[in-house]
Amino acid sequence: MKAIEHPLVQALLSLRLPPDHFVIAGSGPLLAHGIKDAIGDLDVVARDEAWSTALSLGTPTSSPFGEHVHRVVLLDGKIEIFNGWFPESGTVDELMDRSDAIDGLRYESLDDIRRWKRRLDRPKDRADIALIERHMSRLR
């Protein structure tokens, strides 16, 4: 199944966020690149009109990414929309500039994902890094 057909991506699209103003982050890019077949939730980093739309859909709360990054949790936590990401990722604009376009949507770059997963170093992150590196080695 293509990522654009996944129920979580379809739910995200139903929110009508302007696609030029958000990037799908977290495990969503692993789905989009065919690295993983299933994901449990969708993390979205939004700016400008997409963030304004998110604010109209829910109440912002604090996030684990610092005091200036907030999130709107939708669909019982299945979709989280953030107005920023890991501090080392830079601004939302920079994150989007490095993103990959797949089927008309922006996805966080695999290099960015690898960086923050290395820093977090949880068992699931180590497993994802191995999958990303295997995928990238096939592309060379």
Short mmCIF file of N, CA and C in Angstrom, two decimals:
data_model
loop_
_atom_site.label_atom_id
_atom_site.label_comp_id
_atom_site.label_asym_id
_atom_site.label_seq_id
_atom_site.Cartn_x
_atom_site.Cartn_y
_atom_site.Cartn_z
N MET A 1 0.85 -1.18 0.00
CA MET A 1 0.00 0.00 0.00
C MET A 1 0.89 1.25 0.00
N LYS A 2 0.55 2.18 -0.84
CA LYS A 2 1.26 3.45 -0.86
C LYS A 2 0.86 4.25 0.38
N ALA A 3 1.78 5.06 0.88
CA ALA A 3 1.51 5.86 2.08
C ALA A 3 0.28 6.73 1.92
N ILE A 4 0.08 7.28 0.75
CA ILE A 4 -1.06 8.18 0.51
C ILE A 4 -2.39 7.45 0.72
N GLU A 5 -2.38 6.12 0.63
CA GLU A 5 -3.59 5.32 0.80
C GLU A 5 -3.79 4.86 2.25
N HIS A 6 -2.78 5.05 3.08
CA HIS A 6 -2.86 4.59 4.47
C HIS A 6 -3.97 5.35 5.20
N PRO A 7 -4.72 4.68 6.06
CA PRO A 7 -5.83 5.36 6.76
C PRO A 7 -5.40 6.59 7.56
N LEU A 8 -4.24 6.58 8.16
CA LEU A 8 -3.80 7.77 8.91
C LEU A 8 -3.49 8.94 7.99
N VAL A 9 -2.88 8.65 6.85
CA VAL A 9 -2.60 9.72 5.88
C VAL A 9 -3.91 10.23 5.31
N GLN A 10 -4.85 9.35 5.04
CA GLN A 10 -6.17 9.79 4.57
C GLN A 10 -6.87 10.65 5.62
N ALA A 11 -6.73 10.27 6.90
CA ALA A 11 -7.32 11.09 7.97
C ALA A 11 -6.66 12.45 8.02
N LEU A 12 -5.34 12.49 7.85
CA LEU A 12 -4.63 13.77 7.81
C LEU A 12 -5.13 14.62 6.65
N LEU A 13 -5.26 14.03 5.49
CA LEU A 13 -5.73 14.78 4.32
C LEU A 13 -7.15 15.32 4.53
N SER A 14 -7.96 14.60 5.29
CA SER A 14 -9.33 15.06 5.54
C SER A 14 -9.36 16.33 6.39
N LEU A 15 -8.25 16.64 7.07
CA LEU A 15 -8.17 17.87 7.87
C LEU A 15 -7.98 19.11 7.00
N ARG A 16 -7.63 18.90 5.75
CA ARG A 16 -7.48 19.97 4.76
C ARG A 16 -6.40 21.00 5.13
N LEU A 17 -5.29 20.49 5.67
CA LEU A 17 -4.13 21.36 5.91
C LEU A 17 -3.49 21.67 4.57
N PRO A 18 -3.05 22.90 4.34
CA PRO A 18 -2.38 23.20 3.07
C PRO A 18 -1.07 22.41 2.96
N PRO A 19 -0.92 21.56 1.94
CA PRO A 19 0.25 20.67 1.85
C PRO A 19 1.59 21.38 1.78
N ASP A 20 1.62 22.63 1.35
CA ASP A 20 2.89 23.37 1.31
C ASP A 20 3.29 23.89 2.68
N HIS A 21 2.48 23.62 3.69
CA HIS A 21 2.75 24.17 5.02
C HIS A 21 2.87 23.12 6.10
N PHE A 22 3.11 21.86 5.71
CA PHE A 22 3.39 20.84 6.72
C PHE A 22 4.29 19.76 6.14
N VAL A 23 4.95 19.06 7.06
CA VAL A 23 5.80 17.93 6.70
C VAL A 23 5.44 16.78 7.64
N ILE A 24 5.31 15.60 7.09
CA ILE A 24 5.05 14.40 7.89
C ILE A 24 6.39 13.92 8.43
N ALA A 25 6.46 13.76 9.74
CA ALA A 25 7.72 13.42 10.39
C ALA A 25 7.57 12.07 11.11
N GLY A 26 8.52 11.78 11.98
CA GLY A 26 8.45 10.56 12.78
C GLY A 26 8.53 9.31 11.93
N SER A 27 7.59 8.39 12.11
CA SER A 27 7.61 7.13 11.37
C SER A 27 6.89 7.21 10.02
N GLY A 28 6.16 8.29 9.78
CA GLY A 28 5.46 8.44 8.50
C GLY A 28 6.37 8.33 7.29
N PRO A 29 7.55 8.95 7.31
CA PRO A 29 8.46 8.81 6.16
C PRO A 29 8.92 7.37 5.93
N LEU A 30 9.01 6.58 7.00
CA LEU A 30 9.42 5.18 6.83
C LEU A 30 8.34 4.42 6.06
N LEU A 31 7.10 4.76 6.30
CA LEU A 31 5.99 4.19 5.53
C LEU A 31 6.06 4.67 4.07
N ALA A 32 6.27 5.95 3.87
CA ALA A 32 6.28 6.53 2.52
C ALA A 32 7.40 5.98 1.66
N HIS A 33 8.54 5.67 2.28
CA HIS A 33 9.68 5.12 1.54
C HIS A 33 9.61 3.60 1.41
N GLY A 34 8.56 2.99 1.96
CA GLY A 34 8.44 1.54 1.88
C GLY A 34 9.35 0.80 2.84
N ILE A 35 9.86 1.49 3.85
CA ILE A 35 10.75 0.88 4.83
C ILE A 35 9.95 0.11 5.88
N LYS A 36 8.78 0.62 6.22
CA LYS A 36 7.86 -0.03 7.15
C LYS A 36 6.51 -0.19 6.47
N ASP A 37 5.82 -1.26 6.83
CA ASP A 37 4.49 -1.50 6.27
C ASP A 37 3.37 -0.92 7.12
N ALA A 38 3.65 -0.69 8.40
CA ALA A 38 2.61 -0.24 9.31
C ALA A 38 3.17 0.79 10.29
N ILE A 39 2.34 1.75 10.65
CA ILE A 39 2.68 2.73 11.67
C ILE A 39 1.47 2.90 12.58
N GLY A 40 1.72 3.34 13.81
CA GLY A 40 0.63 3.47 14.77
C GLY A 40 0.06 4.86 14.90
N ASP A 41 0.86 5.87 14.47
CA ASP A 41 0.39 7.24 14.57
C ASP A 41 1.11 8.08 13.53
N LEU A 42 0.73 9.33 13.45
CA LEU A 42 1.31 10.23 12.47
C LEU A 42 1.71 11.52 13.17
N ASP A 43 2.99 11.89 13.05
CA ASP A 43 3.49 13.15 13.56
C ASP A 43 3.61 14.11 12.38
N VAL A 44 3.07 15.30 12.56
CA VAL A 44 3.06 16.30 11.50
C VAL A 44 3.65 17.59 12.07
N VAL A 45 4.56 18.20 11.33
CA VAL A 45 5.13 19.48 11.73
C VAL A 45 4.57 20.53 10.79
N ALA A 46 3.92 21.54 11.38
CA ALA A 46 3.16 22.50 10.57
C ALA A 46 3.66 23.93 10.79
N ARG A 47 3.43 24.74 9.79
CA ARG A 47 3.73 26.17 9.86
C ARG A 47 2.54 26.94 9.28
N ASP A 48 2.56 28.24 9.50
CA ASP A 48 1.62 29.18 8.88
C ASP A 48 0.19 28.67 8.85
N GLU A 49 -0.41 28.58 7.65
CA GLU A 49 -1.83 28.23 7.53
C GLU A 49 -2.13 26.83 8.07
N ALA A 50 -1.19 25.89 7.92
CA ALA A 50 -1.44 24.54 8.43
C ALA A 50 -1.51 24.55 9.96
N TRP A 51 -0.64 25.32 10.59
CA TRP A 51 -0.68 25.42 12.05
C TRP A 51 -1.97 26.14 12.49
N SER A 52 -2.37 27.17 11.77
CA SER A 52 -3.62 27.86 12.09
C SER A 52 -4.81 26.92 11.98
N THR A 53 -4.82 26.09 10.96
CA THR A 53 -5.89 25.11 10.81
C THR A 53 -5.87 24.13 11.98
N ALA A 54 -4.69 23.66 12.35
CA ALA A 54 -4.57 22.74 13.49
C ALA A 54 -5.14 23.37 14.75
N LEU A 55 -4.84 24.66 14.97
CA LEU A 55 -5.35 25.35 16.16
C LEU A 55 -6.87 25.45 16.15
N SER A 56 -7.45 25.47 14.96
CA SER A 56 -8.92 25.52 14.88
C SER A 56 -9.55 24.16 15.17
N LEU A 57 -8.74 23.10 15.14
CA LEU A 57 -9.24 21.74 15.34
C LEU A 57 -9.07 21.22 16.76
N GLY A 58 -8.19 21.86 17.52
CA GLY A 58 -7.93 21.38 18.87
C GLY A 58 -7.15 22.39 19.68
N THR A 59 -6.98 22.08 20.94
CA THR A 59 -6.28 22.98 21.87
C THR A 59 -4.81 22.60 21.93
N PRO A 60 -3.92 23.58 21.74
CA PRO A 60 -2.49 23.26 21.81
C PRO A 60 -2.06 22.97 23.25
N THR A 61 -1.15 22.02 23.36
CA THR A 61 -0.54 21.68 24.65
C THR A 61 0.96 21.67 24.48
N SER A 62 1.68 21.55 25.58
CA SER A 62 3.14 21.52 25.50
C SER A 62 3.59 20.22 24.82
N SER A 63 4.81 20.24 24.34
CA SER A 63 5.36 19.07 23.66
C SER A 63 6.71 18.73 24.30
N PRO A 64 7.27 17.58 23.96
CA PRO A 64 8.58 17.22 24.51
C PRO A 64 9.74 17.94 23.83
N PHE A 65 9.47 18.84 22.90
CA PHE A 65 10.52 19.47 22.10
C PHE A 65 10.92 20.87 22.57
N GLY A 66 10.56 21.25 23.77
CA GLY A 66 10.93 22.56 24.28
C GLY A 66 9.72 23.44 24.52
N GLU A 67 9.95 24.51 25.26
CA GLU A 67 8.83 25.35 25.69
C GLU A 67 8.15 26.11 24.56
N HIS A 68 8.82 26.28 23.43
CA HIS A 68 8.22 27.04 22.32
C HIS A 68 7.53 26.15 21.29
N VAL A 69 7.61 24.85 21.50
CA VAL A 69 6.97 23.92 20.57
C VAL A 69 5.71 23.36 21.23
N HIS A 70 4.61 23.51 20.52
CA HIS A 70 3.32 23.03 21.02
C HIS A 70 2.77 21.98 20.06
N ARG A 71 1.76 21.27 20.53
CA ARG A 71 1.15 20.26 19.69
C ARG A 71 -0.36 20.26 19.87
N VAL A 72 -1.03 19.84 18.82
CA VAL A 72 -2.47 19.63 18.84
C VAL A 72 -2.65 18.13 18.60
N VAL A 73 -3.29 17.46 19.54
CA VAL A 73 -3.50 16.02 19.45
C VAL A 73 -4.91 15.77 18.92
N LEU A 74 -4.99 14.99 17.87
CA LEU A 74 -6.27 14.68 17.22
C LEU A 74 -6.48 13.18 17.12
N LEU A 75 -7.72 12.77 16.95
CA LEU A 75 -8.08 11.37 16.75
C LEU A 75 -7.49 10.47 17.83
N ASP A 76 -7.70 10.86 19.08
CA ASP A 76 -7.21 10.08 20.22
C ASP A 76 -5.71 9.81 20.16
N GLY A 77 -4.96 10.79 19.69
CA GLY A 77 -3.51 10.66 19.64
C GLY A 77 -2.97 10.00 18.39
N LYS A 78 -3.83 9.64 17.47
CA LYS A 78 -3.36 9.01 16.22
C LYS A 78 -2.67 10.01 15.31
N ILE A 79 -3.05 11.30 15.43
CA ILE A 79 -2.38 12.37 14.69
C ILE A 79 -1.99 13.46 15.68
N GLU A 80 -0.72 13.82 15.67
CA GLU A 80 -0.22 14.93 16.48
C GLU A 80 0.38 15.95 15.54
N ILE A 81 -0.07 17.19 15.66
CA ILE A 81 0.44 18.26 14.82
C ILE A 81 1.24 19.20 15.70
N PHE A 82 2.50 19.42 15.33
CA PHE A 82 3.44 20.24 16.10
C PHE A 82 3.76 21.52 15.33
N ASN A 83 4.11 22.57 16.06
CA ASN A 83 4.57 23.80 15.40
C ASN A 83 6.10 23.89 15.40
N GLY A 84 6.77 22.80 15.68
CA GLY A 84 8.22 22.69 15.66
C GLY A 84 8.60 21.23 15.83
N TRP A 85 9.90 20.95 15.86
CA TRP A 85 10.35 19.57 15.97
C TRP A 85 11.58 19.56 16.85
N PHE A 86 12.40 18.56 16.76
CA PHE A 86 13.61 18.51 17.58
C PHE A 86 14.43 19.77 17.37
N PRO A 87 14.93 20.38 18.44
CA PRO A 87 15.67 21.64 18.29
C PRO A 87 16.80 21.56 17.27
N GLU A 88 17.50 20.42 17.21
CA GLU A 88 18.62 20.30 16.27
C GLU A 88 18.16 20.20 14.82
N SER A 89 16.85 20.05 14.60
CA SER A 89 16.31 20.00 13.23
C SER A 89 16.20 21.39 12.61
N GLY A 90 16.35 22.42 13.42
CA GLY A 90 16.23 23.79 12.92
C GLY A 90 14.77 24.22 12.88
N THR A 91 14.51 25.19 12.05
CA THR A 91 13.16 25.73 11.94
C THR A 91 12.27 24.78 11.13
N VAL A 92 10.98 25.01 11.18
CA VAL A 92 10.06 24.23 10.36
C VAL A 92 10.39 24.44 8.88
N ASP A 93 10.73 25.66 8.50
CA ASP A 93 11.10 25.93 7.11
C ASP A 93 12.32 25.11 6.69
N GLU A 94 13.32 25.03 7.56
CA GLU A 94 14.53 24.26 7.24
C GLU A 94 14.20 22.76 7.14
N LEU A 95 13.37 22.28 8.06
CA LEU A 95 12.95 20.88 8.03
C LEU A 95 12.24 20.58 6.71
N MET A 96 11.38 21.49 6.29
CA MET A 96 10.65 21.30 5.03
C MET A 96 11.58 21.39 3.82
N ASP A 97 12.57 22.28 3.88
CA ASP A 97 13.52 22.40 2.77
C ASP A 97 14.29 21.11 2.54
N ARG A 98 14.55 20.36 3.61
CA ARG A 98 15.29 19.10 3.49
C ARG A 98 14.38 17.90 3.26
N SER A 99 13.09 18.11 3.25
CA SER A 99 12.13 17.00 3.17
C SER A 99 12.07 16.39 1.77
N ASP A 100 11.43 15.23 1.71
CA ASP A 100 11.24 14.52 0.45
C ASP A 100 9.78 14.65 0.02
N ALA A 101 9.55 14.92 -1.26
CA ALA A 101 8.18 14.97 -1.79
C ALA A 101 7.83 13.59 -2.34
N ILE A 102 6.74 13.04 -1.81
CA ILE A 102 6.26 11.73 -2.26
C ILE A 102 4.75 11.83 -2.40
N ASP A 103 4.26 11.57 -3.60
CA ASP A 103 2.82 11.62 -3.89
C ASP A 103 2.18 12.93 -3.44
N GLY A 104 2.87 14.04 -3.64
CA GLY A 104 2.32 15.35 -3.36
C GLY A 104 2.38 15.79 -1.90
N LEU A 105 2.99 14.98 -1.04
CA LEU A 105 3.15 15.35 0.37
C LEU A 105 4.63 15.43 0.73
N ARG A 106 4.93 16.22 1.75
CA ARG A 106 6.31 16.38 2.20
C ARG A 106 6.56 15.45 3.39
N TYR A 107 7.68 14.74 3.35
CA TYR A 107 8.08 13.82 4.42
C TYR A 107 9.47 14.18 4.92
N GLU A 108 9.64 14.14 6.23
CA GLU A 108 10.94 14.42 6.83
C GLU A 108 12.01 13.55 6.16
N SER A 109 13.19 14.11 5.94
CA SER A 109 14.25 13.36 5.27
C SER A 109 14.73 12.21 6.14
N LEU A 110 15.14 11.15 5.49
CA LEU A 110 15.66 9.99 6.23
C LEU A 110 16.91 10.34 7.01
N ASP A 111 17.74 11.25 6.48
CA ASP A 111 18.92 11.69 7.22
C ASP A 111 18.53 12.38 8.52
N ASP A 112 17.51 13.23 8.47
CA ASP A 112 17.04 13.89 9.70
C ASP A 112 16.53 12.87 10.71
N ILE A 113 15.76 11.91 10.22
CA ILE A 113 15.21 10.89 11.12
C ILE A 113 16.34 10.10 11.76
N ARG A 114 17.32 9.71 10.97
CA ARG A 114 18.46 8.96 11.51
C ARG A 114 19.17 9.73 12.61
N ARG A 115 19.34 11.04 12.40
CA ARG A 115 20.04 11.86 13.40
C ARG A 115 19.33 11.86 14.75
N TRP A 116 18.01 12.14 14.74
CA TRP A 116 17.35 12.21 16.04
C TRP A 116 17.13 10.83 16.64
N LYS A 117 16.99 9.80 15.81
CA LYS A 117 16.87 8.45 16.35
C LYS A 117 18.18 8.00 16.98
N ARG A 118 19.30 8.40 16.41
CA ARG A 118 20.61 8.09 17.03
C ARG A 118 20.71 8.77 18.40
N ARG A 119 20.25 10.00 18.47
CA ARG A 119 20.34 10.73 19.74
C ARG A 119 19.43 10.10 20.80
N LEU A 120 18.22 9.71 20.44
CA LEU A 120 17.30 9.10 21.41
C LEU A 120 17.75 7.71 21.82
N ASP A 121 18.26 6.93 20.86
CA ASP A 121 18.88 5.63 21.11
C ASP A 121 18.01 4.66 21.89
N ARG A 122 16.71 4.67 21.61
CA ARG A 122 15.81 3.68 22.21
C ARG A 122 15.88 2.41 21.36
N PRO A 123 15.49 1.26 21.90
CA PRO A 123 15.52 0.03 21.10
C PRO A 123 14.78 0.17 19.77
N LYS A 124 13.59 0.80 19.79
CA LYS A 124 12.85 0.97 18.53
C LYS A 124 13.59 1.88 17.56
N ASP A 125 14.34 2.86 18.10
CA ASP A 125 15.11 3.75 17.23
C ASP A 125 16.27 3.01 16.58
N ARG A 126 16.95 2.16 17.34
CA ARG A 126 18.04 1.38 16.78
C ARG A 126 17.54 0.46 15.66
N ALA A 127 16.37 -0.14 15.88
CA ALA A 127 15.78 -1.01 14.84
C ALA A 127 15.43 -0.19 13.60
N ASP A 128 14.86 1.00 13.79
CA ASP A 128 14.51 1.86 12.65
C ASP A 128 15.76 2.33 11.91
N ILE A 129 16.82 2.65 12.63
CA ILE A 129 18.07 3.09 11.99
C ILE A 129 18.60 1.97 11.09
N ALA A 130 18.57 0.74 11.58
CA ALA A 130 19.03 -0.39 10.77
C ALA A 130 18.20 -0.51 9.49
N LEU A 131 16.88 -0.35 9.61
CA LEU A 131 16.01 -0.41 8.43
C LEU A 131 16.31 0.73 7.45
N ILE A 132 16.50 1.94 8.00
CA ILE A 132 16.82 3.10 7.14
C ILE A 132 18.14 2.87 6.41
N GLU A 133 19.15 2.41 7.13
CA GLU A 133 20.46 2.21 6.51
C GLU A 133 20.42 1.11 5.46
N ARG A 134 19.67 0.04 5.71
CA ARG A 134 19.52 -1.02 4.71
C ARG A 134 18.84 -0.46 3.46
N HIS A 135 17.80 0.35 3.67
CA HIS A 135 17.09 0.97 2.54
C HIS A 135 18.02 1.88 1.75
N MET A 136 18.77 2.71 2.45
CA MET A 136 19.65 3.68 1.77
C MET A 136 20.79 2.97 1.03
N SER A 137 21.26 1.87 1.56
CA SER A 137 22.34 1.15 0.88
C SER A 137 21.85 0.52 -0.43
N ARG A 138 20.57 0.14 -0.47
CA ARG A 138 20.00 -0.40 -1.72
C ARG A 138 19.86 0.68 -2.79
N LEU A 139 19.74 1.95 -2.35
CA LEU A 139 19.57 3.05 -3.31
C LEU A 139 20.89 3.49 -3.94
N ARG A 140 22.00 3.10 -3.35
CA ARG A 140 23.31 3.56 -3.87
C ARG A 140 23.72 2.83 -5.10
#
